[in-house]
Amino acid sequence: MTRYALAAKFKHNLGAIEQFGDAATFLTTCIVEYSLIGAAVMFIQWKSIACTSNNRHNEEKVKRKYKMRIDCSSSSTGFFAGIIFVIAAFVSMGMYAVFEELRNSRGAQLLFGIVDLSMFCMTLGACLIGLWRMRVLQYRIYAHGEVIDEILLIIGLVGEIVYCVIGMDIFIATKQVKIDLSLLPAFVFTCRLIQVTVQATFILITSRLRCLSPDAIKNKPGKQIITFLLVANTTLFVFHTYEGMKSSFDISDYGGITYINTIYVVTPLLVFYRFHSSACLAEIWKHTYSTKSHEIGSSAQTFSESSLTMETINSSSTISKIHNYTY
């Protein structure tokens, strides 16, 4: 059978893992995430060198950022659904610890498999419902965040895809030898692959949506889903970190050392994908339903109309004066 976390197989090769134990897996993930974010930031800085910008516009934008306003309306249902998601995840982690204490590895593996499948199905359904609900919002070419957010999201997505494809390949190779092998890993990998692809598409699309129409500003369609996905991805970040320290499925020797090394390399990207997805969803939650830009546009339009009215009045008074002087 297959396994999500592969660090345990290399414990005898890495001295750091012998020193820190299971925490070494988490620390390795942090190192990879730090290096990845640092490289992306350096790339953006290199790209922005010698680029001219409107300094006055930037100064006004910085002044406006001193005042932060967060609208938490239309978020309660999604938040409480996310709380249930968090409770289920932590209960499953506790049950896994109990199974591990009882030396029941088969029960622990089955538990993690069922929980993984349930979580991926729930988040996949939330993404599809969110796309349907947010179809009424206005689409804009430019996203809320920076290009770096999209770059990091795609890098994490590539890691997830490589991981799922290799896991499916190992499962198929093992299935040809062990006929009585459970089909649960196949369902988990397939659902996970679909979920991460749909969620990445969901984030890339919704980051360009704006809530501008009066009806959309009033109802805020899709904000409950965004709230739930934000909490769910934060939970999956913690869950995958814990899962990376433990074994959820046994490693098969049929995959070969090349597959094992490849999965060991991309494993930190799995945690990073959930971490960065949470950051992107928080950005969407904050800016998509914000009425600040809409209010600024309305004020500018009102000011223009007032100026036009004053100019019309002044022109009329000038004409009347000329008329009086003539007569």
mmCIF file of C-alpha atoms in Angstrom:
data_model
loop_
_atom_site.group_PDB
_atom_site.id
_atom_site.type_symbol
_atom_site.label_atom_id
_atom_site.label_comp_id
_atom_site.label_asym_id
_atom_site.label_seq_id
_atom_site.Cartn_x
_atom_site.Cartn_y
_atom_site.Cartn_z
ATOM 1 C CA MET A 1 0.000 0.000 0.000
ATOM 2 C CA THR A 2 0.998 3.658 -0.132
ATOM 3 C CA ARG A 3 1.791 6.321 2.424
ATOM 4 C CA TYR A 4 1.410 10.082 2.519
ATOM 5 C CA ALA A 5 4.348 10.819 4.848
ATOM 6 C CA LEU A 6 7.708 9.398 3.834
ATOM 7 C CA ALA A 7 10.066 11.004 6.308
ATOM 8 C CA ALA A 8 10.008 7.993 8.642
ATOM 9 C CA LYS A 9 11.751 5.832 6.054
ATOM 10 C CA PHE A 10 14.783 8.104 6.091
ATOM 11 C CA LYS A 11 15.192 8.514 9.842
ATOM 12 C CA HIS A 12 18.271 6.332 9.880
ATOM 13 C CA ASN A 13 19.885 8.479 7.169
ATOM 14 C CA LEU A 14 19.349 11.957 8.629
ATOM 15 C CA GLY A 15 21.060 12.852 11.878
ATOM 16 C CA ALA A 16 18.773 15.837 12.427
ATOM 17 C CA ILE A 17 15.731 13.574 12.513
ATOM 18 C CA GLU A 18 17.384 11.438 15.180
ATOM 19 C CA GLN A 19 17.989 14.606 17.201
ATOM 20 C CA PHE A 20 14.554 16.220 16.864
ATOM 21 C CA GLY A 21 12.341 13.203 16.166
ATOM 22 C CA ASP A 22 9.004 13.878 14.462
ATOM 23 C CA ALA A 23 9.514 17.640 14.812
ATOM 24 C CA ALA A 24 12.290 17.423 12.197
ATOM 25 C CA THR A 25 9.659 16.880 9.504
ATOM 26 C CA PHE A 26 7.913 20.103 10.483
ATOM 27 C CA LEU A 27 11.211 22.004 10.671
ATOM 28 C CA THR A 28 12.217 20.735 7.232
ATOM 29 C CA THR A 29 8.898 21.959 5.871
ATOM 30 C CA CYS A 30 9.484 25.396 7.413
ATOM 31 C CA ILE A 31 12.924 25.608 5.784
ATOM 32 C CA VAL A 32 11.497 24.765 2.366
ATOM 33 C CA GLU A 33 8.650 27.276 2.749
ATOM 34 C CA TYR A 34 11.030 30.023 3.878
ATOM 35 C CA SER A 35 13.372 29.394 0.943
ATOM 36 C CA LEU A 36 10.489 29.280 -1.524
ATOM 37 C CA ILE A 37 8.918 32.527 -0.322
ATOM 38 C CA GLY A 38 12.323 34.222 -0.212
ATOM 39 C CA ALA A 39 13.096 33.192 -3.791
ATOM 40 C CA ALA A 40 9.704 34.458 -4.984
ATOM 41 C CA VAL A 41 10.165 37.802 -3.216
ATOM 42 C CA MET A 42 13.623 38.224 -4.760
ATOM 43 C CA PHE A 43 12.148 37.485 -8.187
ATOM 44 C CA ILE A 44 9.464 40.144 -7.744
ATOM 45 C CA GLN A 45 12.043 42.686 -6.574
ATOM 46 C CA TRP A 46 14.277 41.881 -9.543
ATOM 47 C CA LYS A 47 11.303 42.282 -11.851
ATOM 48 C CA SER A 48 10.310 45.656 -10.364
ATOM 49 C CA ILE A 49 13.799 47.222 -10.636
ATOM 50 C CA ALA A 50 13.850 50.370 -12.807
ATOM 51 C CA CYS A 51 10.059 50.381 -13.077
ATOM 52 C CA THR A 52 8.491 53.836 -12.806
ATOM 53 C CA SER A 53 5.309 54.357 -10.854
ATOM 54 C CA ASN A 54 3.012 57.164 -9.829
ATOM 55 C CA ASN A 55 4.524 58.275 -6.516
ATOM 56 C CA ARG A 56 1.601 60.520 -5.650
ATOM 57 C CA HIS A 57 -0.854 57.677 -6.125
ATOM 58 C CA ASN A 58 1.311 55.377 -3.996
ATOM 59 C CA GLU A 59 1.537 57.958 -1.191
ATOM 60 C CA GLU A 60 -2.238 58.374 -1.127
ATOM 61 C CA LYS A 61 -2.641 54.600 -1.077
ATOM 62 C CA VAL A 62 -0.250 54.273 1.878
ATOM 63 C CA LYS A 63 -2.122 56.982 3.800
ATOM 64 C CA ARG A 64 -5.410 55.164 3.269
ATOM 65 C CA LYS A 65 -3.911 51.924 4.583
ATOM 66 C CA TYR A 66 -3.401 53.446 8.038
ATOM 67 C CA LYS A 67 -7.122 52.948 8.582
ATOM 68 C CA MET A 68 -8.167 49.306 8.424
ATOM 69 C CA ARG A 69 -11.805 48.270 8.292
ATOM 70 C CA ILE A 70 -12.896 44.637 8.335
ATOM 71 C CA ASP A 71 -16.473 43.721 7.478
ATOM 72 C CA CYS A 72 -17.431 40.458 9.228
ATOM 73 C CA SER A 73 -21.043 40.449 8.060
ATOM 74 C CA SER A 74 -22.387 37.387 6.214
ATOM 75 C CA SER A 75 -19.657 35.192 7.700
ATOM 76 C CA SER A 76 -21.239 33.502 10.724
ATOM 77 C CA THR A 77 -22.535 30.366 8.969
ATOM 78 C CA GLY A 78 -19.263 29.711 7.186
ATOM 79 C CA PHE A 79 -17.312 30.334 10.380
ATOM 80 C CA PHE A 80 -19.351 27.862 12.443
ATOM 81 C CA ALA A 81 -19.123 25.263 9.661
ATOM 82 C CA GLY A 82 -15.373 25.784 9.753
ATOM 83 C CA ILE A 83 -15.368 25.298 13.532
ATOM 84 C CA ILE A 84 -17.074 21.915 13.054
ATOM 85 C CA PHE A 85 -14.411 21.088 10.462
ATOM 86 C CA VAL A 86 -11.677 21.999 12.973
ATOM 87 C CA ILE A 87 -13.244 19.878 15.730
ATOM 88 C CA ALA A 88 -13.527 16.855 13.427
ATOM 89 C CA ALA A 89 -9.886 17.193 12.380
ATOM 90 C CA PHE A 90 -8.565 17.422 15.935
ATOM 91 C CA VAL A 91 -10.772 14.544 17.106
ATOM 92 C CA SER A 92 -9.372 12.364 14.315
ATOM 93 C CA MET A 93 -5.833 13.340 15.331
ATOM 94 C CA GLY A 94 -6.612 12.300 18.898
ATOM 95 C CA MET A 95 -8.131 9.001 17.749
ATOM 96 C CA TYR A 96 -5.057 8.330 15.637
ATOM 97 C CA ALA A 97 -2.869 8.812 18.709
ATOM 98 C CA VAL A 98 -5.048 6.290 20.588
ATOM 99 C CA PHE A 99 -4.767 3.722 17.777
ATOM 100 C CA GLU A 100 -1.018 4.259 17.677
ATOM 101 C CA GLU A 101 -0.787 3.737 21.429
ATOM 102 C CA LEU A 102 -2.733 0.468 21.071
ATOM 103 C CA ARG A 103 -0.393 -0.685 18.277
ATOM 104 C CA ASN A 104 -3.347 -0.835 15.898
ATOM 105 C CA SER A 105 -1.648 0.532 12.786
ATOM 106 C CA ARG A 106 -4.324 -0.788 10.429
ATOM 107 C CA GLY A 107 -7.078 1.052 12.296
ATOM 108 C CA ALA A 108 -4.993 4.239 12.398
ATOM 109 C CA GLN A 109 -4.347 4.071 8.645
ATOM 110 C CA LEU A 110 -8.025 3.461 7.929
ATOM 111 C CA LEU A 111 -8.990 6.406 10.146
ATOM 112 C CA PHE A 112 -6.673 8.853 8.384
ATOM 113 C CA GLY A 113 -7.829 7.600 4.986
ATOM 114 C CA ILE A 114 -11.519 8.127 5.779
ATOM 115 C CA VAL A 115 -10.900 11.539 7.357
ATOM 116 C CA ASP A 116 -8.794 12.665 4.388
ATOM 117 C CA LEU A 117 -11.454 11.570 1.923
ATOM 118 C CA SER A 118 -14.205 13.325 3.891
ATOM 119 C CA MET A 119 -12.243 16.582 4.164
ATOM 120 C CA PHE A 120 -11.350 16.668 0.483
ATOM 121 C CA CYS A 121 -14.964 15.979 -0.520
ATOM 122 C CA MET A 122 -16.255 18.759 1.747
ATOM 123 C CA THR A 123 -13.775 21.355 0.491
ATOM 124 C CA LEU A 124 -14.356 20.290 -3.128
ATOM 125 C CA GLY A 125 -18.099 20.759 -2.714
ATOM 126 C CA ALA A 126 -17.514 24.146 -1.070
ATOM 127 C CA CYS A 127 -15.386 25.303 -4.029
ATOM 128 C CA LEU A 128 -18.042 24.274 -6.551
ATOM 129 C CA ILE A 129 -20.826 25.957 -4.571
ATOM 130 C CA GLY A 130 -18.671 29.068 -4.197
ATOM 131 C CA LEU A 131 -18.076 29.291 -7.950
ATOM 132 C CA TRP A 132 -21.828 29.033 -8.531
ATOM 133 C CA ARG A 133 -22.714 31.612 -5.879
ATOM 134 C CA MET A 134 -20.077 34.158 -6.930
ATOM 135 C CA ARG A 135 -20.947 34.075 -10.630
ATOM 136 C CA VAL A 136 -23.010 37.272 -10.150
ATOM 137 C CA LEU A 137 -19.989 39.341 -9.070
ATOM 138 C CA GLN A 138 -18.151 41.630 -11.470
ATOM 139 C CA TYR A 139 -14.951 40.332 -13.082
ATOM 140 C CA ARG A 140 -11.854 42.494 -13.384
ATOM 141 C CA ILE A 141 -8.603 41.771 -15.222
ATOM 142 C CA TYR A 142 -6.327 42.526 -12.274
ATOM 143 C CA ALA A 143 -6.308 40.435 -9.106
ATOM 144 C CA HIS A 144 -6.458 41.721 -5.512
ATOM 145 C CA GLY A 145 -2.969 40.578 -4.584
ATOM 146 C CA GLU A 146 0.401 40.532 -6.281
ATOM 147 C CA VAL A 147 1.782 38.261 -8.986
ATOM 148 C CA ILE A 148 3.817 36.534 -6.290
ATOM 149 C CA ASP A 149 0.622 35.058 -4.812
ATOM 150 C CA GLU A 150 -0.254 33.351 -8.085
ATOM 151 C CA ILE A 151 3.317 32.098 -8.561
ATOM 152 C CA LEU A 152 3.450 30.535 -5.098
ATOM 153 C CA LEU A 153 -0.021 29.041 -5.493
ATOM 154 C CA ILE A 154 0.934 27.353 -8.768
ATOM 155 C CA ILE A 155 4.175 26.016 -7.255
ATOM 156 C CA GLY A 156 2.213 24.438 -4.414
ATOM 157 C CA LEU A 157 -0.312 23.055 -6.904
ATOM 158 C CA VAL A 158 2.471 21.411 -8.933
ATOM 159 C CA GLY A 159 3.727 19.718 -5.765
ATOM 160 C CA GLU A 160 0.231 18.405 -4.988
ATOM 161 C CA ILE A 161 -0.241 17.088 -8.537
ATOM 162 C CA VAL A 162 3.140 15.323 -8.565
ATOM 163 C CA TYR A 163 2.399 13.781 -5.184
ATOM 164 C CA CYS A 164 -1.049 12.487 -6.178
ATOM 165 C CA VAL A 165 0.099 11.117 -9.544
ATOM 166 C CA ILE A 166 3.036 9.249 -7.999
ATOM 167 C CA GLY A 167 0.808 7.926 -5.221
ATOM 168 C CA MET A 168 -1.683 6.594 -7.776
ATOM 169 C CA ASP A 169 1.122 4.995 -9.789
ATOM 170 C CA ILE A 170 2.498 3.243 -6.703
ATOM 171 C CA PHE A 171 -1.010 2.088 -5.775
ATOM 172 C CA ILE A 172 -1.619 0.610 -9.238
ATOM 173 C CA ALA A 173 1.742 -1.181 -9.173
ATOM 174 C CA THR A 174 0.977 -2.597 -5.728
ATOM 175 C CA LYS A 175 -2.558 -3.601 -6.722
ATOM 176 C CA GLN A 176 -1.178 -5.856 -9.448
ATOM 177 C CA VAL A 177 0.671 -7.888 -6.800
ATOM 178 C CA LYS A 178 -1.754 -7.681 -3.862
ATOM 179 C CA ILE A 179 -5.231 -8.410 -5.139
ATOM 180 C CA ASP A 180 -6.928 -7.895 -1.754
ATOM 181 C CA LEU A 181 -5.576 -4.344 -1.479
ATOM 182 C CA SER A 182 -8.077 -1.737 -0.246
ATOM 183 C CA LEU A 183 -9.308 0.832 -2.772
ATOM 184 C CA LEU A 184 -9.369 3.614 -0.181
ATOM 185 C CA PRO A 185 -5.960 5.100 -1.186
ATOM 186 C CA ALA A 186 -7.105 5.327 -4.819
ATOM 187 C CA PHE A 187 -10.223 7.275 -3.830
ATOM 188 C CA VAL A 188 -8.200 9.549 -1.538
ATOM 189 C CA PHE A 189 -5.576 10.388 -4.176
ATOM 190 C CA THR A 190 -8.179 10.939 -6.902
ATOM 191 C CA CYS A 191 -10.379 13.176 -4.753
ATOM 192 C CA ARG A 192 -7.336 15.078 -3.524
ATOM 193 C CA LEU A 193 -6.096 15.709 -7.068
ATOM 194 C CA ILE A 194 -9.496 17.019 -8.158
ATOM 195 C CA GLN A 195 -9.879 19.151 -5.033
ATOM 196 C CA VAL A 196 -6.534 20.944 -5.241
ATOM 197 C CA THR A 197 -7.026 21.652 -8.956
ATOM 198 C CA VAL A 198 -10.541 23.029 -8.482
ATOM 199 C CA GLN A 199 -9.493 25.071 -5.443
ATOM 200 C CA ALA A 200 -6.549 26.650 -7.285
ATOM 201 C CA THR A 201 -8.886 27.560 -10.149
ATOM 202 C CA PHE A 202 -11.392 28.931 -7.637
ATOM 203 C CA ILE A 203 -8.757 31.161 -6.005
ATOM 204 C CA LEU A 204 -7.406 32.448 -9.323
ATOM 205 C CA ILE A 205 -10.918 33.350 -10.529
ATOM 206 C CA THR A 206 -12.346 34.833 -7.330
ATOM 207 C CA SER A 207 -9.241 36.967 -6.749
ATOM 208 C CA ARG A 208 -10.382 38.989 -9.770
ATOM 209 C CA LEU A 209 -14.007 39.407 -8.730
ATOM 210 C CA ARG A 210 -15.437 42.619 -7.288
ATOM 211 C CA CYS A 211 -18.639 43.270 -5.368
ATOM 212 C CA LEU A 212 -19.887 46.442 -7.105
ATOM 213 C CA SER A 213 -23.601 46.102 -7.825
ATOM 214 C CA PRO A 214 -26.054 47.195 -5.083
ATOM 215 C CA ASP A 215 -27.606 43.725 -4.888
ATOM 216 C CA ALA A 216 -24.197 42.051 -4.527
ATOM 217 C CA ILE A 217 -23.107 44.559 -1.872
ATOM 218 C CA LYS A 218 -26.265 43.815 0.110
ATOM 219 C CA ASN A 219 -26.256 39.992 -0.135
ATOM 220 C CA LYS A 220 -22.477 39.308 -0.431
ATOM 221 C CA PRO A 221 -22.900 36.040 -2.367
ATOM 222 C CA GLY A 222 -20.242 33.447 -1.631
ATOM 223 C CA LYS A 223 -18.747 35.083 1.461
ATOM 224 C CA GLN A 224 -19.924 32.222 3.673
ATOM 225 C CA ILE A 225 -18.082 29.778 1.398
ATOM 226 C CA ILE A 226 -14.912 31.879 1.436
ATOM 227 C CA THR A 227 -15.034 31.953 5.245
ATOM 228 C CA PHE A 228 -15.456 28.176 5.451
ATOM 229 C CA LEU A 229 -12.631 27.513 2.977
ATOM 230 C CA LEU A 230 -10.358 29.879 4.887
ATOM 231 C CA VAL A 231 -10.887 27.999 8.157
ATOM 232 C CA ALA A 232 -10.779 24.599 6.402
ATOM 233 C CA ASN A 233 -7.458 25.257 4.658
ATOM 234 C CA THR A 234 -5.923 26.540 7.883
ATOM 235 C CA THR A 235 -7.071 23.313 9.539
ATOM 236 C CA LEU A 236 -5.683 21.210 6.686
ATOM 237 C CA PHE A 237 -2.368 23.018 7.075
ATOM 238 C CA VAL A 238 -2.157 21.813 10.691
ATOM 239 C CA PHE A 239 -3.596 18.387 9.812
ATOM 240 C CA HIS A 240 -1.131 17.746 6.970
ATOM 241 C CA THR A 241 1.735 18.869 9.197
ATOM 242 C CA TYR A 242 0.692 16.306 11.810
ATOM 243 C CA GLU A 243 0.043 13.728 9.117
ATOM 244 C CA GLY A 244 3.538 14.287 7.742
ATOM 245 C CA MET A 245 4.964 13.238 11.104
ATOM 246 C CA LYS A 246 2.892 10.054 11.224
ATOM 247 C CA SER A 247 2.182 7.164 8.885
ATOM 248 C CA SER A 248 -1.228 7.050 7.262
ATOM 249 C CA PHE A 249 -0.525 4.270 4.769
ATOM 250 C CA ASP A 250 2.325 1.744 4.579
ATOM 251 C CA ILE A 251 5.036 2.376 1.990
ATOM 252 C CA SER A 252 5.214 -0.065 -0.833
ATOM 253 C CA ASP A 253 8.567 -1.272 -2.104
ATOM 254 C CA TYR A 254 7.127 -1.505 -5.613
ATOM 255 C CA GLY A 255 7.349 2.228 -6.119
ATOM 256 C CA GLY A 256 11.132 2.243 -6.226
ATOM 257 C CA ILE A 257 13.615 4.552 -4.589
ATOM 258 C CA THR A 258 13.112 7.202 -7.305
ATOM 259 C CA TYR A 259 9.423 7.603 -6.461
ATOM 260 C CA ILE A 260 10.167 7.625 -2.747
ATOM 261 C CA ASN A 261 12.789 10.355 -3.108
ATOM 262 C CA THR A 262 10.493 12.421 -5.355
ATOM 263 C CA ILE A 263 7.608 12.282 -2.886
ATOM 264 C CA TYR A 264 9.982 13.131 -0.049
ATOM 265 C CA VAL A 265 11.021 16.252 -1.979
ATOM 266 C CA VAL A 266 7.469 17.445 -2.769
ATOM 267 C CA THR A 267 6.023 16.662 0.684
ATOM 268 C CA PRO A 268 6.832 20.173 2.076
ATOM 269 C CA LEU A 269 4.947 21.678 -0.873
ATOM 270 C CA LEU A 270 1.773 19.916 0.300
ATOM 271 C CA VAL A 271 1.785 21.828 3.576
ATOM 272 C CA PHE A 272 2.841 25.009 1.786
ATOM 273 C CA TYR A 273 -0.115 24.731 -0.618
ATOM 274 C CA ARG A 274 -2.603 24.795 2.271
ATOM 275 C CA PHE A 275 -0.742 27.596 4.029
ATOM 276 C CA HIS A 276 -0.630 29.815 0.951
ATOM 277 C CA SER A 277 -4.220 28.972 -0.016
ATOM 278 C CA SER A 278 -5.299 30.248 3.401
ATOM 279 C CA ALA A 279 -3.411 33.503 2.792
ATOM 280 C CA CYS A 280 -4.994 33.944 -0.657
ATOM 281 C CA LEU A 281 -8.485 33.214 0.682
ATOM 282 C CA ALA A 282 -7.979 35.770 3.461
ATOM 283 C CA GLU A 283 -7.043 38.342 0.818
ATOM 284 C CA ILE A 284 -10.166 37.473 -1.190
ATOM 285 C CA TRP A 285 -12.365 37.605 1.919
ATOM 286 C CA LYS A 286 -11.036 41.056 2.775
ATOM 287 C CA HIS A 287 -11.078 42.769 -0.637
ATOM 288 C CA THR A 288 -13.763 41.130 -2.792
ATOM 289 C CA TYR A 289 -16.656 42.287 -0.626
ATOM 290 C CA SER A 290 -15.103 45.593 0.437
ATOM 291 C CA THR A 291 -17.164 48.640 -0.526
ATOM 292 C CA LYS A 292 -14.263 51.050 -0.037
ATOM 293 C CA SER A 293 -13.358 51.316 -3.725
ATOM 294 C CA HIS A 294 -17.029 51.537 -4.621
ATOM 295 C CA GLU A 295 -17.519 54.392 -2.163
ATOM 296 C CA ILE A 296 -14.454 56.211 -3.506
ATOM 297 C CA GLY A 297 -15.810 55.920 -7.041
ATOM 298 C CA SER A 298 -19.195 57.207 -5.935
ATOM 299 C CA SER A 299 -17.612 60.167 -4.123
ATOM 300 C CA ALA A 300 -15.544 61.053 -7.174
ATOM 301 C CA GLN A 301 -18.623 60.870 -9.362
ATOM 302 C CA THR A 302 -20.594 63.057 -6.934
ATOM 303 C CA PHE A 303 -17.760 65.585 -6.795
ATOM 304 C CA SER A 304 -17.605 65.720 -10.595
ATOM 305 C CA GLU A 305 -21.347 66.260 -10.836
ATOM 306 C CA SER A 306 -21.153 69.042 -8.217
ATOM 307 C CA SER A 307 -18.305 70.740 -10.102
ATOM 308 C CA LEU A 308 -20.234 70.504 -13.337
ATOM 309 C CA THR A 309 -23.287 72.041 -11.667
ATOM 310 C CA MET A 310 -21.236 74.927 -10.230
ATOM 311 C CA GLU A 311 -19.638 75.576 -13.608
ATOM 312 C CA THR A 312 -23.087 75.657 -15.228
ATOM 313 C CA ILE A 313 -24.363 78.125 -12.624
ATOM 314 C CA ASN A 314 -21.326 80.381 -13.068
ATOM 315 C CA SER A 315 -21.736 80.319 -16.843
ATOM 316 C CA SER A 316 -25.409 81.212 -16.518
ATOM 317 C CA SER A 317 -24.644 84.141 -14.197
ATOM 318 C CA THR A 318 -21.951 85.427 -16.577
ATOM 319 C CA ILE A 319 -24.346 85.313 -19.510
ATOM 320 C CA SER A 320 -26.986 87.189 -17.507
ATOM 321 C CA LYS A 321 -24.450 89.908 -16.583
ATOM 322 C CA ILE A 322 -23.446 90.361 -20.221
ATOM 323 C CA HIS A 323 -27.110 90.567 -21.135
ATOM 324 C CA ASN A 324 -27.670 93.322 -18.512
ATOM 325 C CA TYR A 325 -24.648 95.323 -19.705
ATOM 326 C CA THR A 326 -25.869 95.130 -23.272
ATOM 327 C CA TYR A 327 -29.205 96.527 -22.417
#
